[in-house]
Tab-separated table of C-alpha atoms and ligand atoms in Angstrom:
chain	number	residue	atom	x	y	z
A	257	UNK	CA	-37.017	-62.706	-19.098
A	258	UNK	CA	-38.786	-65.884	-18.114
A	259	UNK	CA	-41.897	-66.140	-16.008
A	260	UNK	CA	-44.773	-68.541	-15.561
A	261	UNK	CA	-48.201	-68.670	-14.016
A	262	UNK	CA	-50.105	-71.637	-12.691
A	263	UNK	CA	-53.319	-72.281	-14.623
A	264	UNK	CA	-56.133	-71.222	-12.343
A	265	UNK	CA	-58.600	-70.510	-15.138
A	266	UNK	CA	-59.950	-67.035	-15.680
A	267	UNK	CA	-57.704	-64.286	-14.404
A	268	UNK	CA	-58.777	-61.753	-11.814
A	269	UNK	CA	-57.660	-58.269	-10.855
A	270	UNK	CA	-55.029	-59.696	-8.496
A	271	UNK	CA	-53.281	-61.367	-11.438
A	272	UNK	CA	-53.588	-58.267	-13.583
A	273	UNK	CA	-52.105	-55.793	-11.120
A	274	UNK	CA	-49.745	-58.302	-9.514
A	275	UNK	CA	-48.050	-59.606	-12.662
A	276	UNK	CA	-49.660	-59.023	-16.051
A	277	UNK	CA	-49.221	-55.246	-16.078
A	278	UNK	CA	-45.501	-55.714	-15.503
A	279	UNK	CA	-45.340	-58.320	-18.243
A	280	UNK	CA	-47.049	-55.940	-20.660
A	281	UNK	CA	-44.166	-53.505	-20.172
A	282	UNK	CA	-41.442	-56.119	-20.156
A	283	UNK	CA	-42.539	-57.649	-23.457
A	284	UNK	CA	-41.531	-54.441	-25.236
A	285	UNK	CA	-38.224	-54.078	-23.410
A	286	UNK	CA	-36.785	-57.615	-23.351
A	287	UNK	CA	-36.959	-60.959	-25.064
A	288	UNK	CA	-39.685	-62.572	-22.963
A	289	UNK	CA	-40.875	-66.143	-22.444
A	290	UNK	CA	-44.177	-66.391	-20.577
A	291	UNK	CA	-45.623	-69.821	-19.924
A	292	UNK	CA	-48.624	-71.447	-18.327
A	293	UNK	CA	-47.156	-73.749	-15.710
A	294	UNK	CA	-49.515	-76.726	-15.921
A	295	UNK	CA	-46.942	-79.189	-14.576
A	296	UNK	CA	-46.525	-76.969	-11.552
A	297	UNK	CA	-50.256	-77.188	-10.935
A	298	UNK	CA	-49.824	-80.955	-10.632
A	299	UNK	CA	-47.175	-80.634	-7.918
A	300	UNK	CA	-49.899	-79.611	-5.463
A	301	UNK	CA	-53.240	-80.330	-7.175
A	302	UNK	CA	-52.488	-83.776	-8.614
A	303	UNK	CA	-55.830	-85.061	-7.382
A	304	UNK	CA	-57.841	-82.355	-9.124
A	305	UNK	CA	-56.982	-82.460	-12.798
A	306	UNK	CA	-60.536	-82.199	-14.049
A	307	UNK	CA	-60.869	-79.015	-16.058
A	308	UNK	CA	-57.116	-78.396	-16.150
A	309	UNK	CA	-56.891	-78.089	-19.939
A	310	UNK	CA	-59.817	-75.643	-19.979
A	311	UNK	CA	-58.133	-73.581	-17.253
A	312	UNK	CA	-55.046	-73.428	-19.456
A	313	UNK	CA	-57.099	-72.255	-22.422
A	314	UNK	CA	-58.954	-69.654	-20.355
A	315	UNK	CA	-55.712	-68.294	-18.994
A	316	UNK	CA	-54.251	-67.920	-22.466
A	317	UNK	CA	-57.408	-66.121	-23.660
A	318	UNK	CA	-57.081	-63.674	-20.762
A	319	UNK	CA	-53.375	-63.128	-21.393
A	320	UNK	CA	-54.128	-62.251	-25.001
A	321	UNK	CA	-57.111	-60.114	-24.035
A	322	UNK	CA	-54.928	-58.110	-21.648
A	323	UNK	CA	-52.519	-57.336	-24.462
A	324	UNK	CA	-49.757	-59.907	-24.168
A	325	UNK	CA	-48.775	-60.295	-27.755
A	326	UNK	CA	-47.370	-63.346	-29.520
A	327	UNK	CA	-45.534	-60.852	-31.749
A	328	UNK	CA	-43.683	-59.339	-28.790
A	329	UNK	CA	-43.181	-62.314	-26.467
A	330	UNK	CA	-43.235	-66.101	-26.603
A	331	UNK	CA	-46.460	-67.346	-25.007
A	332	UNK	CA	-46.654	-71.081	-24.449
A	333	UNK	CA	-47.666	-74.007	-22.275
A	334	UNK	CA	-45.048	-75.713	-20.152
A	335	UNK	CA	-46.130	-79.318	-20.769
A	336	UNK	CA	-46.014	-78.758	-24.543
A	337	UNK	CA	-42.265	-78.166	-24.318
A	338	UNK	CA	-40.991	-81.488	-22.959
A	339	UNK	CA	-37.421	-80.163	-22.953
A	340	UNK	CA	-38.275	-78.559	-19.577
A	341	UNK	CA	-38.751	-82.053	-18.151
A	342	UNK	CA	-35.579	-83.389	-19.734
A	343	UNK	CA	-33.465	-80.587	-18.308
A	344	UNK	CA	-35.212	-81.070	-14.946
A	345	UNK	CA	-34.162	-84.718	-15.003
A	346	UNK	CA	-30.554	-83.914	-15.898
A	347	UNK	CA	-30.312	-81.194	-13.249
A	348	UNK	CA	-31.764	-83.572	-10.665
A	349	UNK	CA	-28.629	-85.700	-11.027
A	350	UNK	CA	-26.430	-82.898	-9.695
A	351	UNK	CA	-28.736	-81.186	-7.214
A	352	UNK	CA	-28.084	-82.103	-3.571
A	353	UNK	CA	-31.250	-83.198	-1.802
A	354	UNK	CA	-30.487	-80.863	1.104
A	355	UNK	CA	-30.743	-77.824	-1.186
A	356	UNK	CA	-34.372	-78.683	-1.915
A	357	UNK	CA	-35.244	-79.542	1.671
A	358	UNK	CA	-33.966	-76.223	2.977
A	359	UNK	CA	-36.047	-74.017	0.632
A	360	UNK	CA	-38.030	-71.902	3.131
A	361	UNK	CA	-41.465	-72.439	1.603
A	362	UNK	CA	-41.093	-76.248	1.431
A	363	UNK	CA	-41.462	-77.250	5.098
A	364	UNK	CA	-43.926	-74.446	5.750
A	365	UNK	CA	-46.306	-75.513	2.972
A	366	UNK	CA	-45.859	-79.187	3.801
A	367	UNK	CA	-46.941	-78.586	7.389
A	368	UNK	CA	-49.698	-76.069	6.724
A	369	UNK	CA	-51.367	-77.518	3.654
A	370	UNK	CA	-54.402	-79.744	4.036
A	371	UNK	CA	-53.234	-81.731	0.994
A	372	UNK	CA	-50.822	-84.640	1.084
A	373	UNK	CA	-47.721	-82.990	-0.324
A	374	UNK	CA	-45.192	-85.543	0.876
A	375	UNK	CA	-44.438	-86.348	-2.752
A	376	UNK	CA	-41.323	-86.377	-4.855
A	377	UNK	CA	-42.956	-83.892	-7.261
A	378	UNK	CA	-43.635	-81.316	-4.575
A	379	UNK	CA	-40.131	-81.565	-3.125
A	380	UNK	CA	-38.702	-81.143	-6.609
A	381	UNK	CA	-40.835	-78.279	-7.858
A	382	UNK	CA	-38.189	-75.566	-7.260
A	383	UNK	CA	-35.861	-77.597	-9.467
A	384	UNK	CA	-38.545	-77.758	-12.146
A	385	UNK	CA	-38.770	-73.977	-11.842
A	386	UNK	CA	-34.995	-73.773	-12.212
A	387	UNK	CA	-35.224	-75.871	-15.382
A	388	UNK	CA	-38.047	-73.611	-16.666
A	389	UNK	CA	-35.696	-70.635	-16.417
A	390	UNK	CA	-32.407	-72.220	-17.412
A	391	UNK	CA	-33.789	-73.955	-20.514
A	392	UNK	CA	-34.176	-70.455	-22.046
A	393	UNK	CA	-30.938	-69.228	-20.481
A	394	UNK	CA	-33.127	-66.656	-18.751
A	395	UNK	CA	-31.182	-63.686	-17.421
A	396	UNK	CA	-34.040	-62.063	-15.574
A	397	UNK	CA	-36.978	-63.469	-13.655
A	398	UNK	CA	-39.750	-61.036	-12.711
A	399	UNK	CA	-40.604	-61.999	-9.155
A	400	UNK	CA	-42.026	-60.623	-5.961
A	401	UNK	CA	-39.965	-60.478	-2.774
A	402	UNK	CA	-41.334	-63.845	-1.583
A	403	UNK	CA	-39.869	-65.739	-4.539
A	404	UNK	CA	-36.308	-64.492	-4.278
A	405	UNK	CA	-35.175	-67.746	-2.646
A	406	UNK	CA	-36.227	-69.692	-5.733
A	407	UNK	CA	-34.144	-67.558	-8.062
A	408	UNK	CA	-31.186	-67.837	-5.677
A	409	UNK	CA	-31.655	-71.615	-5.770
A	410	UNK	CA	-31.678	-71.517	-9.592
A	411	UNK	CA	-28.375	-69.627	-9.531
A	412	UNK	CA	-26.842	-72.244	-7.242
A	413	UNK	CA	-27.952	-75.057	-9.534
A	414	UNK	CA	-26.569	-73.266	-12.615
A	415	UNK	CA	-23.287	-72.543	-10.819
A	416	UNK	CA	-22.884	-76.171	-9.809
A	417	UNK	CA	-23.699	-77.382	-13.316
A	418	UNK	CA	-21.220	-74.984	-14.901
A	419	UNK	CA	-18.572	-75.938	-12.367
A	420	UNK	CA	-19.056	-79.662	-13.045
A	421	UNK	CA	-19.361	-79.564	-16.816
A	422	UNK	CA	-17.935	-76.246	-17.962
A	423	UNK	CA	-14.349	-76.701	-16.742
A	424	UNK	CA	-11.729	-77.304	-19.383
A	425	UNK	CA	-7.970	-77.592	-18.865
A	426	UNK	CA	-7.076	-74.828	-21.354
A	427	UNK	CA	-9.964	-72.549	-20.346
A	428	UNK	CA	-7.909	-69.488	-19.426
A	429	UNK	CA	-5.688	-69.709	-22.534
A	430	UNK	CA	-8.757	-69.979	-24.780
A	431	UNK	CA	-10.458	-67.020	-23.109
A	432	UNK	CA	-7.328	-64.892	-23.522
A	433	UNK	CA	-7.031	-65.901	-27.184
A	434	UNK	CA	-10.646	-64.842	-27.832
A	435	UNK	CA	-9.982	-61.525	-26.081
A	436	UNK	CA	-6.944	-60.961	-28.277
A	437	UNK	CA	-9.192	-61.287	-31.323
A	438	UNK	CA	-11.678	-58.662	-30.078
A	439	UNK	CA	-11.299	-54.982	-30.894
A	440	UNK	CA	-8.697	-53.261	-28.684
A	441	UNK	CA	-11.240	-51.082	-26.962
A	442	UNK	CA	-13.648	-53.946	-26.201
A	443	UNK	CA	-10.861	-56.153	-24.845
A	444	UNK	CA	-9.566	-53.344	-22.642
A	445	UNK	CA	-13.031	-52.622	-21.211
A	446	UNK	CA	-13.744	-56.318	-20.661
A	447	UNK	CA	-10.461	-56.826	-18.783
A	448	UNK	CA	-10.996	-53.715	-16.682
A	449	UNK	CA	-14.570	-54.657	-15.715
A	450	UNK	CA	-13.554	-58.277	-15.009
A	451	UNK	CA	-10.797	-57.050	-12.700
A	452	UNK	CA	-13.217	-54.643	-10.948
A	453	UNK	CA	-15.630	-57.471	-10.321
A	454	UNK	CA	-13.103	-60.088	-9.283
A	455	UNK	CA	-11.035	-57.815	-7.028
A	456	UNK	CA	-13.756	-55.617	-5.575
A	457	UNK	CA	-16.949	-57.562	-6.192
A	458	UNK	CA	-18.300	-54.658	-8.253
A	459	UNK	CA	-21.597	-55.944	-9.647
A	460	UNK	CA	-22.065	-52.905	-11.869
A	461	UNK	CA	-18.842	-53.766	-13.654
A	462	UNK	CA	-20.055	-57.344	-14.065
A	463	UNK	CA	-23.298	-56.050	-15.578
A	464	UNK	CA	-21.432	-53.664	-17.883
A	465	UNK	CA	-19.180	-56.474	-19.108
A	466	UNK	CA	-22.202	-58.693	-19.807
A	467	UNK	CA	-23.839	-55.861	-21.697
A	468	UNK	CA	-20.669	-55.510	-23.749
A	469	UNK	CA	-20.756	-59.239	-24.566
A	470	UNK	CA	-24.400	-59.025	-25.625
A	471	UNK	CA	-23.421	-56.360	-28.155
A	472	UNK	CA	-20.681	-58.483	-29.780
A	473	UNK	CA	-22.860	-59.943	-32.464
A	474	UNK	CA	-20.083	-61.170	-34.733
A	475	UNK	CA	-18.513	-63.337	-32.001
A	476	UNK	CA	-19.663	-67.004	-32.014
A	477	UNK	CA	-22.026	-68.072	-29.240
A	478	UNK	CA	-19.588	-70.601	-27.750
A	479	UNK	CA	-16.878	-67.923	-27.429
A	480	UNK	CA	-19.321	-65.550	-25.744
A	481	UNK	CA	-20.296	-68.243	-23.218
A	482	UNK	CA	-16.642	-68.798	-22.482
A	483	UNK	CA	-16.032	-65.089	-21.950
A	484	UNK	CA	-19.159	-64.912	-19.813
A	485	UNK	CA	-17.831	-67.681	-17.578
A	486	UNK	CA	-14.357	-66.102	-17.482
A	487	UNK	CA	-15.875	-62.954	-15.943
A	488	UNK	CA	-16.730	-64.801	-12.765
A	489	UNK	CA	-14.322	-67.698	-12.662
A	490	UNK	CA	-12.677	-70.288	-14.784
A	491	UNK	CA	-15.447	-72.347	-16.289
A	492	UNK	CA	-17.710	-71.973	-19.283
A	493	UNK	CA	-21.147	-70.488	-18.562
A	494	UNK	CA	-23.288	-73.177	-20.181
A	495	UNK	CA	-26.291	-72.202	-18.067
A	496	UNK	CA	-26.157	-68.484	-17.218
A	497	UNK	CA	-27.132	-67.496	-13.702
A	498	UNK	CA	-30.398	-65.528	-13.684
A	499	UNK	CA	-31.081	-62.461	-11.581
A	500	UNK	CA	-34.357	-61.632	-9.942
A	501	UNK	CA	-36.085	-58.676	-11.505
A	502	UNK	CA	-38.042	-57.229	-8.627
A	503	UNK	CA	-41.332	-55.880	-9.841
A	504	UNK	CA	-43.520	-53.196	-8.421
A	505	UNK	CA	-46.781	-55.015	-7.914
A	506	UNK	CA	-49.902	-53.269	-6.704
A	507	UNK	CA	-51.703	-55.025	-3.925
A	508	UNK	CA	-55.256	-55.908	-4.802
A	509	UNK	CA	-57.155	-57.062	-1.795
A	510	UNK	CA	-60.043	-59.464	-2.206
A	511	UNK	CA	-63.645	-58.655	-1.384
A	512	UNK	CA	-63.274	-60.115	2.105
A	513	UNK	CA	-60.038	-58.310	2.938
A	514	UNK	CA	-57.794	-61.336	2.292
A	515	UNK	CA	-55.456	-61.696	-0.684
A	516	UNK	CA	-57.518	-61.856	-3.875
A	517	UNK	CA	-57.719	-65.497	-4.880
A	518	UNK	CA	-60.073	-67.697	-6.812
A	519	UNK	CA	-59.975	-70.301	-4.055
A	520	UNK	CA	-61.185	-67.755	-1.465
A	521	UNK	CA	-64.063	-66.798	-3.799
A	522	UNK	CA	-63.262	-63.136	-3.166
A	523	UNK	CA	-62.107	-62.153	-6.649
A	524	UNK	CA	-63.284	-59.837	-9.400
A	525	UNK	CA	-62.538	-61.542	-12.690
A	526	UNK	CA	-61.204	-59.684	-15.699
A	527	UNK	CA	-64.142	-60.803	-17.831
A	528	UNK	CA	-66.737	-59.865	-15.243
A	529	UNK	CA	-69.753	-57.898	-16.511
A	530	UNK	CA	-70.160	-54.319	-15.123
A	531	UNK	CA	-73.315	-55.204	-13.173
A	532	UNK	CA	-71.545	-58.048	-11.445
A	533	UNK	CA	-68.497	-55.894	-10.686
A	534	UNK	CA	-70.789	-53.311	-9.120
A	535	UNK	CA	-72.622	-55.893	-7.026
A	536	UNK	CA	-69.382	-57.378	-5.739
A	537	UNK	CA	-67.786	-54.032	-5.004
A	538	UNK	CA	-70.818	-52.751	-3.131
A	539	UNK	CA	-70.742	-55.870	-0.975
A	540	UNK	CA	-67.026	-55.538	-0.293
A	541	UNK	CA	-65.861	-55.494	3.291
A	542	UNK	CA	-64.988	-52.076	4.796
A	543	UNK	CA	-63.364	-50.896	8.033
A	544	UNK	CA	-65.127	-53.110	10.618
A	545	UNK	CA	-65.168	-50.199	13.080
A	546	UNK	CA	-67.450	-48.220	10.761
A	547	UNK	CA	-70.743	-49.899	11.520
A	548	UNK	CA	-72.987	-46.897	10.863
A	549	UNK	CA	-72.780	-44.057	8.363
A	550	UNK	CA	-72.098	-41.662	11.246
A	551	UNK	CA	-69.141	-43.677	12.636
A	552	UNK	CA	-65.746	-42.324	11.605
A	553	UNK	CA	-63.486	-44.885	9.910
A	554	UNK	CA	-59.827	-45.491	9.162
A	555	UNK	CA	-58.873	-46.150	5.520
A	556	UNK	CA	-55.779	-48.047	6.678
A	557	UNK	CA	-58.125	-50.664	8.151
A	558	UNK	CA	-60.234	-50.906	4.997
A	559	UNK	CA	-59.535	-53.063	1.922
A	560	UNK	CA	-61.356	-50.541	-0.298
A	561	UNK	CA	-58.496	-48.131	0.434
A	562	UNK	CA	-56.101	-50.574	-1.296
A	563	UNK	CA	-58.240	-50.199	-4.417
A	564	UNK	CA	-58.005	-46.413	-4.210
A	565	UNK	CA	-54.210	-46.790	-4.242
A	566	UNK	CA	-54.555	-48.387	-7.656
A	567	UNK	CA	-57.424	-46.466	-9.204
A	568	UNK	CA	-57.562	-42.992	-7.638
A	569	UNK	CA	-55.640	-39.764	-8.118
A	570	UNK	CA	-54.211	-37.773	-5.229
A	571	UNK	CA	-57.279	-35.514	-4.884
A	572	UNK	CA	-59.605	-38.485	-4.591
A	573	UNK	CA	-57.326	-40.159	-2.077
A	574	UNK	CA	-57.307	-37.001	0.064
A	575	UNK	CA	-61.116	-36.894	-0.233
A	576	UNK	CA	-61.294	-40.505	1.055
A	577	UNK	CA	-58.887	-39.857	3.928
A	578	UNK	CA	-60.762	-36.758	5.140
A	579	UNK	CA	-64.246	-38.028	4.439
A	580	UNK	CA	-63.741	-41.435	6.030
A	581	UNK	CA	-62.055	-40.158	9.189
A	582	UNK	CA	-64.699	-37.441	9.704
A	583	UNK	CA	-67.649	-39.602	8.617
A	584	UNK	CA	-68.231	-36.948	5.955
A	585	UNK	CA	-68.643	-39.575	3.222
A	586	UNK	CA	-70.409	-42.913	3.187
A	587	UNK	CA	-68.849	-46.179	2.094
A	588	UNK	CA	-71.120	-46.346	-0.972
A	589	UNK	CA	-69.838	-42.903	-2.164
A	590	UNK	CA	-66.315	-44.084	-1.524
A	591	UNK	CA	-66.744	-47.338	-3.470
A	592	UNK	CA	-68.453	-45.538	-6.358
A	593	UNK	CA	-65.251	-43.565	-6.943
A	594	UNK	CA	-63.405	-46.850	-7.578
A	595	UNK	CA	-66.165	-48.469	-9.581
A	596	UNK	CA	-65.988	-46.320	-12.730
A	597	UNK	CA	-62.227	-46.606	-13.372
A	598	UNK	CA	-62.378	-50.321	-12.590
A	599	UNK	CA	-65.160	-50.909	-15.112
A	600	UNK	CA	-63.296	-48.802	-17.675
A	601	UNK	CA	-60.150	-50.845	-17.140
A	602	UNK	CA	-62.005	-54.128	-17.560
A	603	UNK	CA	-64.114	-53.109	-20.572
A	604	UNK	CA	-61.500	-53.591	-23.335
A	605	UNK	CA	-60.206	-56.780	-21.707
A	606	UNK	CA	-63.706	-58.257	-21.601
A	607	UNK	CA	-64.379	-57.271	-25.215
A	608	UNK	CA	-61.073	-58.681	-26.423
A	609	UNK	CA	-61.715	-61.913	-24.539
A	610	UNK	CA	-65.079	-62.302	-26.271
A	611	UNK	CA	-63.365	-62.023	-29.642
A	612	UNK	CA	-60.754	-64.624	-28.758
A	613	UNK	CA	-63.401	-66.955	-27.351
A	614	UNK	CA	-65.282	-66.719	-30.637
A	615	UNK	CA	-62.143	-67.869	-32.448
A	616	UNK	CA	-61.022	-70.953	-30.553
A	617	UNK	CA	-59.132	-72.347	-33.536
A	618	UNK	CA	-57.202	-69.090	-33.845
A	619	UNK	CA	-56.189	-69.180	-30.172
A	620	UNK	CA	-55.124	-72.828	-30.462
A	621	UNK	CA	-52.990	-71.895	-33.488
A	622	UNK	CA	-51.311	-69.098	-31.502
A	623	UNK	CA	-50.627	-71.519	-28.656
A	624	UNK	CA	-49.144	-74.024	-31.102
A	625	UNK	CA	-46.860	-71.409	-32.635
A	626	UNK	CA	-45.696	-70.180	-29.233
A	627	UNK	CA	-44.913	-73.723	-28.097
A	628	UNK	CA	-42.923	-74.426	-31.274
A	629	UNK	CA	-40.899	-71.208	-30.903
A	630	UNK	CA	-40.164	-72.062	-27.277
A	631	UNK	CA	-39.145	-75.596	-28.259
A	632	UNK	CA	-36.628	-74.325	-30.826
A	633	UNK	CA	-34.831	-72.330	-28.153
A	634	UNK	CA	-35.158	-75.084	-25.544
A	635	UNK	CA	-33.737	-77.723	-27.908
A	636	UNK	CA	-30.587	-75.646	-28.476
A	637	UNK	CA	-29.933	-75.425	-24.752
A	638	UNK	CA	-30.638	-79.080	-24.219
A	639	UNK	CA	-28.275	-80.118	-26.987
A	640	UNK	CA	-25.489	-78.160	-25.389
A	641	UNK	CA	-26.286	-79.448	-21.913
A	642	UNK	CA	-26.370	-83.028	-23.183
A	643	UNK	CA	-23.062	-82.621	-24.990
A	644	UNK	CA	-21.445	-81.104	-21.887
A	645	UNK	CA	-22.655	-84.087	-19.838
A	646	UNK	CA	-21.229	-86.555	-22.345
A	647	UNK	CA	-24.612	-87.669	-23.650
A	648	UNK	CA	-24.193	-86.848	-27.332
A	649	UNK	CA	-21.867	-88.157	-30.042
A	650	UNK	CA	-20.412	-84.726	-30.777
B	204	SF4	S1	-65.327	-44.599	3.580
B	204	SF4	FE1	-64.101	-45.770	2.148
B	204	SF4	S2	-62.168	-46.124	3.183
B	204	SF4	FE2	-63.630	-45.491	4.751
B	204	SF4	S3	-64.426	-47.427	5.561
B	204	SF4	FE3	-65.830	-46.739	3.951
B	204	SF4	S4	-65.119	-47.766	2.099
B	204	SF4	FE4	-63.477	-47.862	3.612
């Protein structure tokens, strides 16, 4: 699994419920690479780099405080692994310009943003994202619905690369020879699943065959790549095609009813003190139709209701629905029911963050280790990519 986050400084509840909680689960289920995407920040905010390195540090402190563990996942900073940039450059040689121009978010952001984004870096950022994933041969990318197009684009780039550089004249013969060396049962299953996929497009069979390959630990990596490519066609899978891993993210609305975002100044930060959380929550927007305590309201029109979806049990939610619609409860009562669980959720994160902040050298050492681990993996991929493109002596 590979995923990144732009460095916006201290994290808020939107980050926590939108991504981090999923990452906390994933880190115990998969091999995970999580990175702070500081180069991506430059694709749009190249004029505002003041404080960038501190934002990166703050984000890492909050990741650690939330429970992302360097023992369970690789936590690192994108710009400290220059192999991302090298792969980005190599992939740029084979990526048609039209593929980048037709990415749905490109034209939209270009037209709507008040920044000057008519830059090469902004046009190319989906390719940098592709390199971020492919450099770790990421199989899964935890994304929300709105980012599916980027993962699809990454697949297209990988497919084109493999087609250009993974074809070999004796490919089929070599694949069949490797299959002959496998156990009889494994070879039979592989052939059956390959046929199911190629003749009927059965994706479950493709997944089962890939799972089988992952379990063949005594087979050399190069042979596994070849068999992986043979499942779908007749070229070696140098850069595997990733799949989107759709995550269930809870929507956390900001204090003003818009998406929670630091730039809207409507966020509750993870390190926020209880008094400040209370003050912000009590000032949070409610159903605009409920001007007086005696006016009935509609939770569907109220951003506080979104918070109840995250923090409240079914009884409390029923209490809100009845009480709001009948004006039986006031908005302060309603917000108080969210306040306690929110403060309880934030308490350990805030305490952990204080400990990490008191040990800056320790955090920097963890960052260094994570970057080195990421680089080891990235170098392996890059060596193979370079060799396939004719750039190495081997
Ligand atoms: S009672 Fe609760 S749900 Fe209804 S408007 Fe007030 S804060 Fe919103």
